[in-house]
Amino acid sequence: NPAEGARCQQCPCPSGSSCVQKPGTQEIVCTDCPLGLSGKHCELCSDGYYGDPQGRMAGSVRPCVACDCSNNVDVNAVGNCDRSTGECLKCVHNTAGFFCDRCKEGFYGNALASVPEQKCRSCACSAFGTIGTGQTCNPVTGQCQCRPHVMGRDCGRCKLGHFMSKTGTGCTRCDCDPIGSVA
Amino acid sequence: PRPDVDPPPPGSSLLFAQGQLITHIPLAGSTLQSESAHTVISLHGSITVGLAFDCVDNMIYWTDIAGKTINRASLNGGEPQVIINTGLLSPEGLAIDHLGRNAFWTDSGTDRIEVSKLDGSQRRVLFDTGLVNPRAIVVDAPRGHMYWTDWNREAPKIETAYMDGSERRVLVSEDLGLPNGLTFDPYSRQLCWADAGTKRLECVYPSHGTRRRFLEGLRYPFSLTGFSGHLYYTDWRRDAVVSATLNQELEEHLPPQRSHPYGITTVFPQCPPGNFFHMHH
């Protein structure tokens, strides 16, 4: 700061961007970090970007790039991803995972489908025909875990010749006369 | 009442948040003094979103979604102080009741609205139901009202309640898109919001509900502040602070740092008029 007779020093900021000395402190703050960069010395990524522009954390320099959350974050939200690792923090459309690239627990389908409604659908396993109370199902096919002699994606139907017992133990054989009975 | 367009009290200014910076822009009347804008606080590693000002103690309050904290510091410098650092996921809106000495905030991670004393003590949850993407929150301290926005894409709304959490009701739910910003002008007693879905600034008189459009064709408004006929909002496409009056954009302040500006609030040289004359409960 020439006013105090000290010689001018270059700003500790990338590409020579300008800086200011905070009044009454020795602290130098960069004031116009390039796009995607922020922090006192532009050493951090701005919200919505991730990386390690000056290699301060893991040693290797990783330029700030926009977060990639498989189009499964809301553009109107803030803090969508972790600024150093890039982990997506606010997955929407019932997606989950580091990049919001899979369906969350209790849902199945293709998190990368283009139409939001077709991405992840609820397992909605039938209470009577499903083992356990959990709403988990195969993340791609949506197949729930059926009790004995039960069928259907959501374990909602009995195999031929069986009926759904109300006691929630799955389906039991009809012991009826094969000729006189209707399937 | 016709919106009075008398200039703001002399010495008013603006504060806006941008990543780790909180920048002060003086006003001459209602004109932005861009050339004398300067950084008042630089917070290592924080993403400052909600911003509010206590006109009694001249203290700046802000939310940091990176650190998941609510903090304060004096306008004229001094060490920042954390007032809340637990139970926060995405604290985005913040309001100060300068009369009751309380802080109100929204959190779109926990989907709650909470209140505490200005030092963070006596914290309690006011609402934890019926909220999807709560964001901006403001108070009308003398009349004991609070207002907030929820940019839930299925059902965006602006709600109101008394500051003790009683008599919650929806104030606006029609023709809304992404109501990100909200401000209550203590002088004209209008509630105005910035909507990134309809791309409009709109105002309503809460007392009798007449609503009107203030400015249209915005690019991507986030936060809003204003008084006596002038509104100032932050815009994510322009990465700028924009000033406007009825149906007319006036000026733009382009900060040197190229990143999204978030919260913006007004600094009055003295507290707006009105003290407790209607204390509810």
CSV table of C-alpha atoms in Angstrom, one decimal:
chain,number,residue,atom,x,y,z
A,1,ASN,CA,0.0,0.0,0.0
A,2,PRO,CA,2.1,2.9,-1.3
A,3,ALA,CA,0.4,5.4,1.0
A,4,GLU,CA,2.2,3.9,3.9
A,5,GLY,CA,5.5,4.1,2.1
A,6,ALA,CA,5.8,0.3,1.8
A,7,ARG,CA,6.7,-0.8,-1.7
A,8,CYS,CA,3.9,-2.2,-3.7
A,9,GLN,CA,3.5,-5.9,-3.7
A,10,GLN,CA,1.8,-8.0,-6.3
A,11,CYS,CA,-1.7,-9.3,-5.2
A,12,PRO,CA,-1.6,-12.9,-4.1
A,13,CYS,CA,-4.4,-13.6,-6.6
A,14,PRO,CA,-4.5,-15.6,-9.8
A,15,SER,CA,-3.9,-13.9,-13.1
A,16,GLY,CA,-2.9,-10.7,-11.3
A,17,SER,CA,-6.4,-9.9,-10.3
A,18,SER,CA,-6.7,-7.0,-7.9
A,19,CYS,CA,-6.8,-7.1,-4.1
A,20,VAL,CA,-7.3,-4.9,-1.2
A,21,GLN,CA,-5.7,-4.7,2.3
A,22,LYS,CA,-8.3,-4.8,5.0
A,23,PRO,CA,-8.1,-1.6,7.0
A,24,GLY,CA,-6.3,-2.1,10.2
A,25,THR,CA,-5.1,-5.6,9.4
A,26,GLN,CA,-2.3,-7.3,7.4
A,27,GLU,CA,-5.0,-9.3,5.6
A,28,ILE,CA,-4.9,-9.1,1.8
A,29,VAL,CA,-8.2,-10.1,0.1
A,30,CYS,CA,-8.5,-10.8,-3.6
A,31,THR,CA,-11.5,-8.9,-4.9
A,32,ASP,CA,-12.1,-10.2,-8.4
A,33,CYS,CA,-11.4,-13.9,-8.6
A,34,PRO,CA,-12.0,-15.5,-12.0
A,35,LEU,CA,-15.4,-17.2,-12.7
A,36,GLY,CA,-15.9,-20.3,-10.4
A,37,LEU,CA,-13.3,-19.2,-7.9
A,38,SER,CA,-13.7,-17.5,-4.5
A,39,GLY,CA,-12.0,-17.3,-1.2
A,40,LYS,CA,-9.5,-14.7,0.2
A,41,HIS,CA,-6.9,-15.7,-2.4
A,42,CYS,CA,-9.3,-17.4,-4.9
A,43,GLU,CA,-8.2,-20.7,-3.4
A,44,LEU,CA,-11.8,-22.0,-3.1
A,45,CYS,CA,-14.5,-22.9,-5.7
A,46,SER,CA,-17.7,-20.9,-5.7
A,47,ASP,CA,-21.1,-22.5,-4.9
A,48,GLY,CA,-22.0,-24.8,-7.7
A,49,TYR,CA,-18.4,-25.6,-8.6
A,50,TYR,CA,-15.9,-28.1,-7.1
A,51,GLY,CA,-12.2,-28.6,-7.2
A,52,ASP,CA,-9.0,-27.5,-5.4
A,53,PRO,CA,-7.7,-24.7,-7.6
A,54,GLN,CA,-4.4,-24.2,-5.7
A,55,GLY,CA,-3.9,-27.8,-4.6
A,56,ARG,CA,-4.0,-26.8,-1.0
A,57,MET,CA,-6.0,-29.8,0.2
A,58,ALA,CA,-4.8,-32.9,-1.6
A,59,GLY,CA,-1.6,-31.5,-3.1
A,60,SER,CA,-2.7,-31.9,-6.7
A,61,VAL,CA,-4.3,-28.8,-8.4
A,62,ARG,CA,-7.9,-29.5,-9.5
A,63,PRO,CA,-9.4,-26.6,-11.3
A,64,CYS,CA,-12.9,-25.5,-10.3
A,65,VAL,CA,-15.5,-27.1,-12.6
A,66,ALA,CA,-19.3,-27.0,-12.4
A,67,CYS,CA,-20.8,-29.8,-10.3
A,68,ASP,CA,-22.2,-32.7,-12.3
A,69,CYS,CA,-25.3,-34.1,-10.6
A,70,SER,CA,-26.9,-35.9,-13.5
A,71,ASN,CA,-29.5,-33.1,-13.9
A,72,ASN,CA,-31.0,-34.2,-10.7
A,73,VAL,CA,-30.5,-31.0,-8.6
A,74,ASP,CA,-32.7,-28.0,-8.6
A,75,VAL,CA,-31.1,-24.9,-10.3
A,76,ASN,CA,-32.9,-22.7,-7.9
A,77,ALA,CA,-31.4,-24.4,-4.9
A,78,VAL,CA,-28.1,-23.2,-3.2
A,79,GLY,CA,-25.4,-25.5,-1.9
A,80,ASN,CA,-26.2,-28.3,-4.4
A,81,CYS,CA,-22.7,-29.9,-4.1
A,82,ASP,CA,-19.6,-30.1,-1.9
A,83,ARG,CA,-17.1,-27.5,-3.1
A,84,SER,CA,-14.1,-29.7,-2.9
A,85,THR,CA,-15.2,-33.2,-3.6
A,86,GLY,CA,-18.1,-32.4,-5.9
A,87,GLU,CA,-20.5,-34.7,-4.0
A,88,CYS,CA,-24.1,-33.8,-4.8
A,89,LEU,CA,-25.9,-32.9,-1.6
A,90,LYS,CA,-29.5,-32.1,-2.7
A,91,CYS,CA,-30.6,-34.7,-5.2
A,92,VAL,CA,-34.2,-34.3,-6.3
A,93,HIS,CA,-36.7,-36.5,-8.3
A,94,ASN,CA,-36.2,-39.3,-5.7
A,95,THR,CA,-32.6,-39.8,-6.8
A,96,ALA,CA,-29.5,-40.3,-4.6
A,97,GLY,CA,-25.8,-41.2,-4.8
A,98,PHE,CA,-22.6,-39.2,-5.2
A,99,PHE,CA,-23.8,-37.8,-8.6
A,100,CYS,CA,-27.6,-38.3,-8.0
A,101,ASP,CA,-27.3,-41.0,-10.5
A,102,ARG,CA,-29.3,-43.8,-8.8
A,103,CYS,CA,-32.8,-44.0,-7.2
A,104,LYS,CA,-33.0,-43.5,-3.5
A,105,GLU,CA,-34.0,-46.2,-1.0
A,106,GLY,CA,-37.6,-47.3,-1.5
A,107,PHE,CA,-37.6,-46.2,-5.2
A,108,TYR,CA,-36.7,-47.9,-8.5
A,109,GLY,CA,-36.1,-47.0,-12.1
A,110,ASN,CA,-33.5,-45.1,-14.1
A,111,ALA,CA,-32.3,-42.0,-12.4
A,112,LEU,CA,-30.8,-40.8,-15.7
A,113,ALA,CA,-34.1,-40.9,-17.6
A,114,SER,CA,-34.9,-37.6,-19.2
A,115,VAL,CA,-38.5,-37.1,-18.0
A,116,PRO,CA,-38.5,-36.5,-14.2
A,117,GLU,CA,-41.6,-38.6,-13.6
A,118,GLN,CA,-40.0,-41.6,-15.4
A,119,LYS,CA,-36.9,-41.5,-13.3
A,120,CYS,CA,-37.6,-43.1,-9.9
A,121,ARG,CA,-40.9,-44.6,-8.9
A,122,SER,CA,-41.9,-45.8,-5.4
A,123,CYS,CA,-41.5,-49.5,-4.7
A,124,ALA,CA,-44.9,-49.5,-3.2
A,125,CYS,CA,-44.5,-53.2,-2.2
A,126,SER,CA,-47.8,-54.8,-1.1
A,127,ALA,CA,-48.0,-55.3,2.6
A,128,PHE,CA,-49.5,-58.8,2.5
A,129,GLY,CA,-47.2,-60.3,-0.1
A,130,THR,CA,-43.9,-58.8,0.8
A,131,ILE,CA,-41.3,-60.2,3.2
A,132,GLY,CA,-40.5,-57.8,6.0
A,133,THR,CA,-42.0,-54.3,6.4
A,134,GLY,CA,-39.3,-52.5,4.5
A,135,GLN,CA,-40.1,-50.7,1.3
A,136,THR,CA,-36.9,-51.8,-0.5
A,137,CYS,CA,-37.0,-53.3,-3.9
A,138,ASN,CA,-34.6,-54.1,-6.8
A,139,PRO,CA,-33.3,-50.6,-7.7
A,140,VAL,CA,-33.8,-51.2,-11.4
A,141,THR,CA,-36.7,-53.6,-11.9
A,142,GLY,CA,-38.5,-52.7,-8.8
A,143,GLN,CA,-39.1,-56.3,-7.8
A,144,CYS,CA,-40.1,-56.5,-4.2
A,145,GLN,CA,-39.2,-59.5,-2.0
A,146,CYS,CA,-42.3,-61.7,-2.2
A,147,ARG,CA,-43.5,-64.2,0.4
A,148,PRO,CA,-44.1,-67.9,-0.7
A,149,HIS,CA,-46.4,-68.4,-3.7
A,150,VAL,CA,-46.7,-64.7,-4.3
A,151,MET,CA,-46.0,-63.0,-7.6
A,152,GLY,CA,-46.0,-59.6,-9.3
A,153,ARG,CA,-43.5,-56.8,-9.0
A,154,ASP,CA,-45.1,-55.5,-5.9
A,155,CYS,CA,-45.9,-59.0,-4.6
A,156,GLY,CA,-49.5,-58.1,-4.8
A,157,ARG,CA,-50.9,-61.3,-6.4
A,158,CYS,CA,-51.0,-65.0,-5.6
A,159,LYS,CA,-49.7,-67.7,-7.9
A,160,LEU,CA,-52.4,-69.7,-9.7
A,161,GLY,CA,-54.3,-71.9,-7.4
A,162,HIS,CA,-53.5,-69.9,-4.3
A,163,PHE,CA,-55.2,-67.3,-2.3
A,164,MET,CA,-54.0,-64.4,-0.2
A,165,SER,CA,-54.4,-65.1,3.4
A,166,LYS,CA,-55.3,-62.2,5.6
A,167,THR,CA,-52.8,-63.2,8.2
A,168,GLY,CA,-50.1,-61.6,6.1
A,169,THR,CA,-48.1,-64.8,5.6
A,170,GLY,CA,-48.3,-64.8,1.8
A,171,CYS,CA,-50.4,-67.1,-0.3
A,172,THR,CA,-51.6,-70.6,0.6
A,173,ARG,CA,-52.8,-73.4,-1.7
A,174,CYS,CA,-56.6,-73.6,-2.3
A,175,ASP,CA,-57.3,-77.2,-1.3
A,176,CYS,CA,-60.4,-77.3,-3.5
A,177,ASP,CA,-61.7,-79.9,-5.9
A,178,PRO,CA,-59.8,-79.2,-9.1
A,179,ILE,CA,-62.9,-80.0,-11.3
A,180,GLY,CA,-65.5,-78.0,-9.5
A,181,SER,CA,-63.5,-74.9,-8.8
A,182,VAL,CA,-62.8,-71.8,-10.9
A,183,ALA,CA,-59.2,-70.8,-11.1
B,1,PRO,CA,-52.4,5.1,0.2
B,2,ARG,CA,-50.3,6.0,-2.8
B,3,PRO,CA,-46.9,4.6,-2.5
B,4,ASP,CA,-44.9,7.5,-1.2
B,5,VAL,CA,-41.7,7.8,-3.1
B,6,ASP,CA,-39.8,10.1,-0.8
B,7,PRO,CA,-36.1,9.2,-0.8
B,8,PRO,CA,-34.8,6.9,1.9
B,9,PRO,CA,-33.5,8.4,5.1
B,10,PRO,CA,-30.1,10.0,4.3
B,11,GLY,CA,-27.1,7.7,5.0
B,12,SER,CA,-29.0,4.5,4.1
B,13,SER,CA,-26.9,1.9,2.3
B,14,LEU,CA,-27.0,-1.7,1.1
B,15,LEU,CA,-25.2,-4.9,2.1
B,16,PHE,CA,-25.1,-8.0,-0.1
B,17,ALA,CA,-23.5,-11.4,0.2
B,18,GLN,CA,-21.4,-13.1,-2.4
B,19,GLY,CA,-19.6,-16.3,-1.5
B,20,GLN,CA,-17.3,-15.4,1.4
B,21,LEU,CA,-17.7,-11.6,0.9
B,22,ILE,CA,-20.2,-9.2,2.4
B,23,THR,CA,-20.0,-6.0,0.5
B,24,HIS,CA,-21.4,-2.6,1.5
B,25,ILE,CA,-22.8,-0.2,-1.2
B,26,PRO,CA,-23.5,3.4,0.1
B,27,LEU,CA,-26.5,5.1,-1.4
B,28,ALA,CA,-26.9,8.8,-2.3
B,29,GLY,CA,-30.6,9.2,-1.9
B,30,SER,CA,-31.6,6.0,-3.7
B,31,THR,CA,-28.7,6.0,-6.2
B,32,LEU,CA,-26.1,3.2,-5.9
B,33,GLN,CA,-22.6,4.6,-5.1
B,34,SER,CA,-20.9,1.7,-6.9
B,35,GLU,CA,-17.5,3.3,-6.9
B,36,SER,CA,-17.4,3.4,-3.2
B,37,ALA,CA,-18.6,-0.2,-2.7
B,38,HIS,CA,-16.2,-2.1,-0.5
B,39,THR,CA,-15.9,-5.5,1.3
B,40,VAL,CA,-16.8,-5.1,4.9
B,41,ILE,CA,-16.4,-8.8,5.9
B,42,SER,CA,-14.5,-11.6,4.2
B,43,LEU,CA,-15.3,-15.0,5.8
B,44,HIS,CA,-12.8,-17.8,4.9
B,45,GLY,CA,-14.6,-20.7,3.4
B,46,SER,CA,-18.2,-19.6,4.0
B,47,ILE,CA,-21.1,-19.4,1.5
B,48,THR,CA,-23.2,-16.5,2.9
B,49,VAL,CA,-26.8,-16.7,1.8
B,50,GLY,CA,-29.2,-15.0,4.3
B,51,LEU,CA,-28.4,-11.5,5.4
B,52,ALA,CA,-30.1,-9.1,7.9
B,53,PHE,CA,-29.2,-6.0,9.9
B,54,ASP,CA,-30.0,-4.9,13.4
B,55,CYS,CA,-30.5,-1.2,13.4
B,56,VAL,CA,-30.2,-1.0,17.2
B,57,ASP,CA,-26.7,-2.3,17.6
B,58,ASN,CA,-25.5,-1.8,14.0
B,59,MET,CA,-24.8,-5.5,13.7
B,60,ILE,CA,-24.8,-7.6,10.5
B,61,TYR,CA,-26.3,-11.1,10.8
B,62,TRP,CA,-25.8,-13.8,8.1
B,63,THR,CA,-26.4,-17.5,7.4
B,64,ASP,CA,-23.5,-19.6,6.1
B,65,ILE,CA,-24.6,-22.8,4.3
B,66,ALA,CA,-21.1,-24.1,4.0
B,67,GLY,CA,-20.4,-24.0,7.7
B,68,LYS,CA,-24.1,-24.5,8.6
B,69,THR,CA,-24.0,-21.6,11.0
B,70,ILE,CA,-25.7,-18.2,11.8
B,71,ASN,CA,-23.3,-15.5,12.7
B,72,ARG,CA,-23.0,-11.8,13.4
B,73,ALA,CA,-20.4,-9.0,13.4
B,74,SER,CA,-20.4,-5.3,13.9
B,75,LEU,CA,-20.9,-3.2,10.7
B,76,ASN,CA,-17.8,-1.2,11.6
B,77,GLY,CA,-15.5,-4.3,11.7
B,78,GLY,CA,-14.6,-6.6,14.6
B,79,GLU,CA,-14.5,-10.4,14.9
B,80,PRO,CA,-17.5,-12.4,13.6
B,81,GLN,CA,-19.3,-14.4,16.3
B,82,VAL,CA,-21.3,-17.6,15.8
B,83,ILE,CA,-24.7,-17.5,17.4
B,84,ILE,CA,-26.2,-20.8,16.1
B,85,ASN,CA,-24.0,-23.8,15.0
B,86,THR,CA,-26.2,-26.9,15.6
B,87,GLY,CA,-29.2,-28.4,13.9
B,88,LEU,CA,-28.9,-26.4,10.6
B,89,LEU,CA,-28.7,-28.0,7.1
B,90,SER,CA,-29.4,-25.2,4.7
B,91,PRO,CA,-30.2,-21.9,6.5
B,92,GLU,CA,-31.1,-19.5,3.7
B,93,GLY,CA,-33.4,-16.8,5.1
B,94,LEU,CA,-32.8,-14.5,8.1
B,95,ALA,CA,-34.7,-11.7,9.7
B,96,ILE,CA,-34.1,-9.5,12.7
B,97,ASP,CA,-36.8,-8.2,15.0
B,98,HIS,CA,-35.0,-5.2,16.3
B,99,LEU,CA,-37.7,-4.4,18.9
B,100,GLY,CA,-38.1,-7.9,20.4
B,101,ARG,CA,-34.4,-8.6,20.0
B,102,ASN,CA,-35.1,-11.9,18.2
B,103,ALA,CA,-33.7,-13.6,15.1
B,104,PHE,CA,-35.9,-15.6,12.7
B,105,TRP,CA,-34.6,-18.0,10.1
B,106,THR,CA,-35.7,-20.5,7.5
B,107,ASP,CA,-33.9,-23.8,6.8
B,108,SER,CA,-34.7,-25.6,3.5
B,109,GLY,CA,-32.8,-28.7,4.7
B,110,THR,CA,-34.8,-29.3,7.9
B,111,ASP,CA,-37.8,-27.5,6.4
B,112,ARG,CA,-38.3,-25.4,9.5
B,113,ILE,CA,-38.7,-21.8,10.6
B,114,GLU,CA,-37.0,-21.1,14.0
B,115,VAL,CA,-36.5,-18.2,16.3
B,116,SER,CA,-34.0,-17.3,19.0
B,117,LYS,CA,-32.7,-14.3,21.0
B,118,LEU,CA,-30.0,-12.3,19.1
B,119,ASP,CA,-27.3,-14.2,21.0
B,120,GLY,CA,-28.7,-17.6,19.9
B,121,SER,CA,-30.2,-18.4,23.3
B,122,GLN,CA,-33.9,-19.5,23.9
B,123,ARG,CA,-34.1,-21.1,20.5
B,124,ARG,CA,-37.3,-22.8,19.5
B,125,VAL,CA,-39.0,-24.2,16.3
B,126,LEU,CA,-41.9,-22.0,15.2
B,127,PHE,CA,-43.0,-24.2,12.2
B,128,ASP,CA,-41.9,-27.6,11.0
B,129,THR,CA,-44.9,-28.6,8.8
B,130,GLY,CA,-46.1,-27.5,5.5
B,131,LEU,CA,-42.7,-26.2,4.3
B,132,VAL,CA,-40.9,-27.6,1.3
B,133,ASN,CA,-38.4,-25.0,0.1
B,134,PRO,CA,-38.7,-22.1,2.6
B,135,ARG,CA,-36.3,-19.3,1.7
B,136,ALA,CA,-36.8,-15.6,2.3
B,137,ILE,CA,-38.2,-14.3,5.7
B,138,VAL,CA,-38.9,-10.8,6.9
B,139,VAL,CA,-40.6,-9.2,9.9
B,140,ASP,CA,-42.7,-6.1,10.5
B,141,ALA,CA,-41.6,-5.7,14.1
B,142,PRO,CA,-43.9,-2.9,15.2
B,143,ARG,CA,-47.0,-4.8,14.1
B,144,GLY,CA,-45.6,-8.2,15.2
B,145,HIS,CA,-46.0,-9.8,11.8
B,146,MET,CA,-43.6,-12.2,10.0
B,147,TYR,CA,-43.7,-13.2,6.3
B,148,TRP,CA,-41.8,-15.9,4.4
B,149,THR,CA,-41.7,-17.5,1.0
B,150,ASP,CA,-41.7,-21.2,-0.1
B,151,TRP,CA,-40.5,-21.8,-3.6
B,152,ASN,CA,-42.0,-25.3,-3.6
B,153,ARG,CA,-42.4,-25.9,-7.4
B,154,GLU,CA,-45.7,-27.8,-6.9
B,155,ALA,CA,-47.2,-25.1,-4.7
B,156,PRO,CA,-45.2,-21.9,-4.3
B,157,LYS,CA,-46.6,-19.6,-1.7
B,158,ILE,CA,-46.0,-16.6,0.6
B,159,GLU,CA,-47.2,-17.0,4.1
B,160,THR,CA,-47.6,-14.8,7.2
B,161,ALA,CA,-48.1,-15.3,10.9
B,162,TYR,CA,-47.6,-13.4,14.1
B,163,MET,CA,-44.0,-13.4,15.3
B,164,ASP,CA,-45.0,-15.8,18.2
B,165,GLY,CA,-46.0,-18.3,15.5
B,166,SER,CA,-49.8,-17.9,15.9
B,167,GLU,CA,-52.4,-17.4,13.2
B,168,ARG,CA,-50.3,-18.7,10.3
B,169,ARG,CA,-52.1,-18.3,6.9
B,170,VAL,CA,-51.2,-18.2,3.2
B,171,LEU,CA,-51.0,-14.6,2.0
B,172,VAL,CA,-50.3,-15.2,-1.7
B,173,SER,CA,-50.5,-18.5,-3.7
B,174,GLU,CA,-51.7,-17.4,-7.1
B,175,ASP,CA,-49.5,-16.7,-10.1
B,176,LEU,CA,-46.3,-17.5,-8.3
B,177,GLY,CA,-43.2,-19.3,-9.7
B,178,LEU,CA,-40.0,-19.3,-7.7
B,179,PRO,CA,-40.5,-16.6,-5.0
B,180,ASN,CA,-36.8,-16.3,-3.9
B,181,GLY,CA,-36.7,-12.8,-2.4
B,182,LEU,CA,-39.0,-10.9,0.0
B,183,THR,CA,-38.8,-7.5,1.6
B,184,PHE,CA,-41.1,-5.4,3.9
B,185,ASP,CA,-40.8,-1.7,3.4
B,186,PRO,CA,-41.4,-0.2,6.8
B,187,TYR,CA,-42.1,3.2,5.2
B,188,SER,CA,-44.7,2.4,2.6
B,189,ARG,CA,-45.8,-0.7,4.5
B,190,GLN,CA,-45.7,-2.8,1.3
B,191,LEU,CA,-44.5,-6.4,1.1
B,192,CYS,CA,-42.6,-7.0,-2.1
B,193,TRP,CA,-41.2,-10.2,-3.6
B,194,ALA,CA,-38.8,-11.2,-6.3
B,195,ASP,CA,-39.8,-14.3,-8.4
B,196,ALA,CA,-37.3,-16.1,-10.6
B,197,GLY,CA,-40.2,-18.1,-12.1
B,198,THR,CA,-42.5,-15.3,-13.3
B,199,LYS,CA,-39.4,-13.1,-13.7
B,200,ARG,CA,-41.2,-10.3,-11.8
B,201,LEU,CA,-41.0,-8.0,-8.8
B,202,GLU,CA,-44.5,-7.7,-7.2
B,203,CYS,CA,-45.8,-6.0,-4.2
B,204,VAL,CA,-48.9,-6.3,-2.0
B,205,TYR,CA,-50.4,-4.3,0.9
B,206,PRO,CA,-50.8,-7.1,3.5
B,207,SER,CA,-53.5,-5.1,5.3
B,208,HIS,CA,-55.8,-5.0,2.3
B,209,GLY,CA,-54.4,-7.4,-0.2
B,210,THR,CA,-54.2,-5.2,-3.3
B,211,ARG,CA,-51.4,-6.6,-5.4
B,212,ARG,CA,-49.5,-5.0,-8.3
B,213,ARG,CA,-46.6,-5.7,-10.5
B,214,PHE,CA,-43.5,-3.5,-9.8
B,215,LEU,CA,-41.2,-4.7,-12.5
B,216,GLU,CA,-41.2,-7.4,-15.2
B,217,GLY,CA,-38.8,-9.2,-17.4
B,218,LEU,CA,-36.1,-9.9,-14.8
B,219,ARG,CA,-33.4,-12.5,-15.6
B,220,TYR,CA,-32.9,-14.5,-12.4
B,221,PRO,CA,-33.7,-12.6,-9.2
B,222,PHE,CA,-32.6,-14.2,-5.9
B,223,SER,CA,-32.8,-11.7,-2.9
B,224,LEU,CA,-34.6,-8.4,-2.5
B,225,THR,CA,-34.6,-5.4,-0.3
B,226,GLY,CA,-36.0,-1.9,-0.6
B,227,PHE,CA,-37.9,1.1,0.9
B,228,SER,CA,-39.9,4.1,-0.2
B,229,GLY,CA,-40.6,3.1,-3.7
B,230,HIS,CA,-37.1,1.7,-4.6
B,231,LEU,CA,-36.2,-2.0,-4.8
B,232,TYR,CA,-32.8,-3.6,-5.0
B,233,TYR,CA,-32.4,-7.2,-6.0
B,234,THR,CA,-29.5,-9.6,-6.7
B,235,ASP,CA,-29.6,-11.4,-10.0
B,236,TRP,CA,-27.9,-14.8,-10.8
B,237,ARG,CA,-27.7,-14.4,-14.6
B,238,ARG,CA,-26.2,-10.9,-14.4
B,239,ASP,CA,-24.2,-11.6,-11.2
B,240,ALA,CA,-25.2,-8.1,-10.2
B,241,VAL,CA,-27.2,-5.9,-7.8
B,242,VAL,CA,-29.9,-4.2,-9.7
B,243,SER,CA,-31.9,-1.1,-8.6
B,244,ALA,CA,-35.4,-0.3,-9.8
B,245,THR,CA,-38.4,1.8,-9.3
B,246,LEU,CA,-42.0,1.3,-10.4
B,247,ASN,CA,-41.9,-0.3,-13.9
B,248,GLN,CA,-38.3,0.9,-14.5
B,249,GLU,CA,-34.9,-0.6,-13.9
B,250,LEU,CA,-32.5,2.1,-12.8
B,251,GLU,CA,-29.0,1.0,-12.3
B,252,GLU,CA,-26.8,-2.1,-12.0
B,253,HIS,CA,-23.8,-2.7,-9.7
B,254,LEU,CA,-21.4,-5.3,-11.2
B,255,PRO,CA,-19.2,-6.7,-8.4
B,256,PRO,CA,-15.6,-7.5,-9.4
B,257,GLN,CA,-16.0,-11.1,-8.2
B,258,ARG,CA,-17.8,-13.2,-10.8
B,259,SER,CA,-20.0,-15.4,-8.7
B,260,HIS,CA,-23.7,-15.4,-7.8
B,261,PRO,CA,-24.7,-12.7,-5.4
B,262,TYR,CA,-27.0,-14.1,-2.7
B,263,GLY,CA,-28.7,-12.2,0.2
B,264,ILE,CA,-29.1,-8.4,0.2
B,265,THR,CA,-30.4,-6.1,2.9
B,266,THR,CA,-30.8,-2.5,3.8
B,267,VAL,CA,-28.8,-0.6,6.4
B,268,PHE,CA,-30.8,2.3,7.8
B,269,PRO,CA,-28.9,5.0,9.7
B,270,GLN,CA,-31.6,4.8,12.4
B,271,CYS,CA,-34.3,2.3,13.1
B,272,PRO,CA,-37.5,2.7,11.1
B,273,PRO,CA,-40.5,4.3,12.8
B,274,GLY,CA,-42.8,2.4,15.1
B,275,ASN,CA,-42.4,0.6,18.3
B,276,PHE,CA,-44.6,-1.8,20.2
B,277,PHE,CA,-48.1,-0.5,19.9
B,278,HIS,CA,-49.6,-3.8,18.9
B,279,MET,CA,-48.2,-6.6,20.9
B,280,HIS,CA,-50.0,-9.9,20.1
B,281,HIS,CA,-50.4,-12.3,23.1
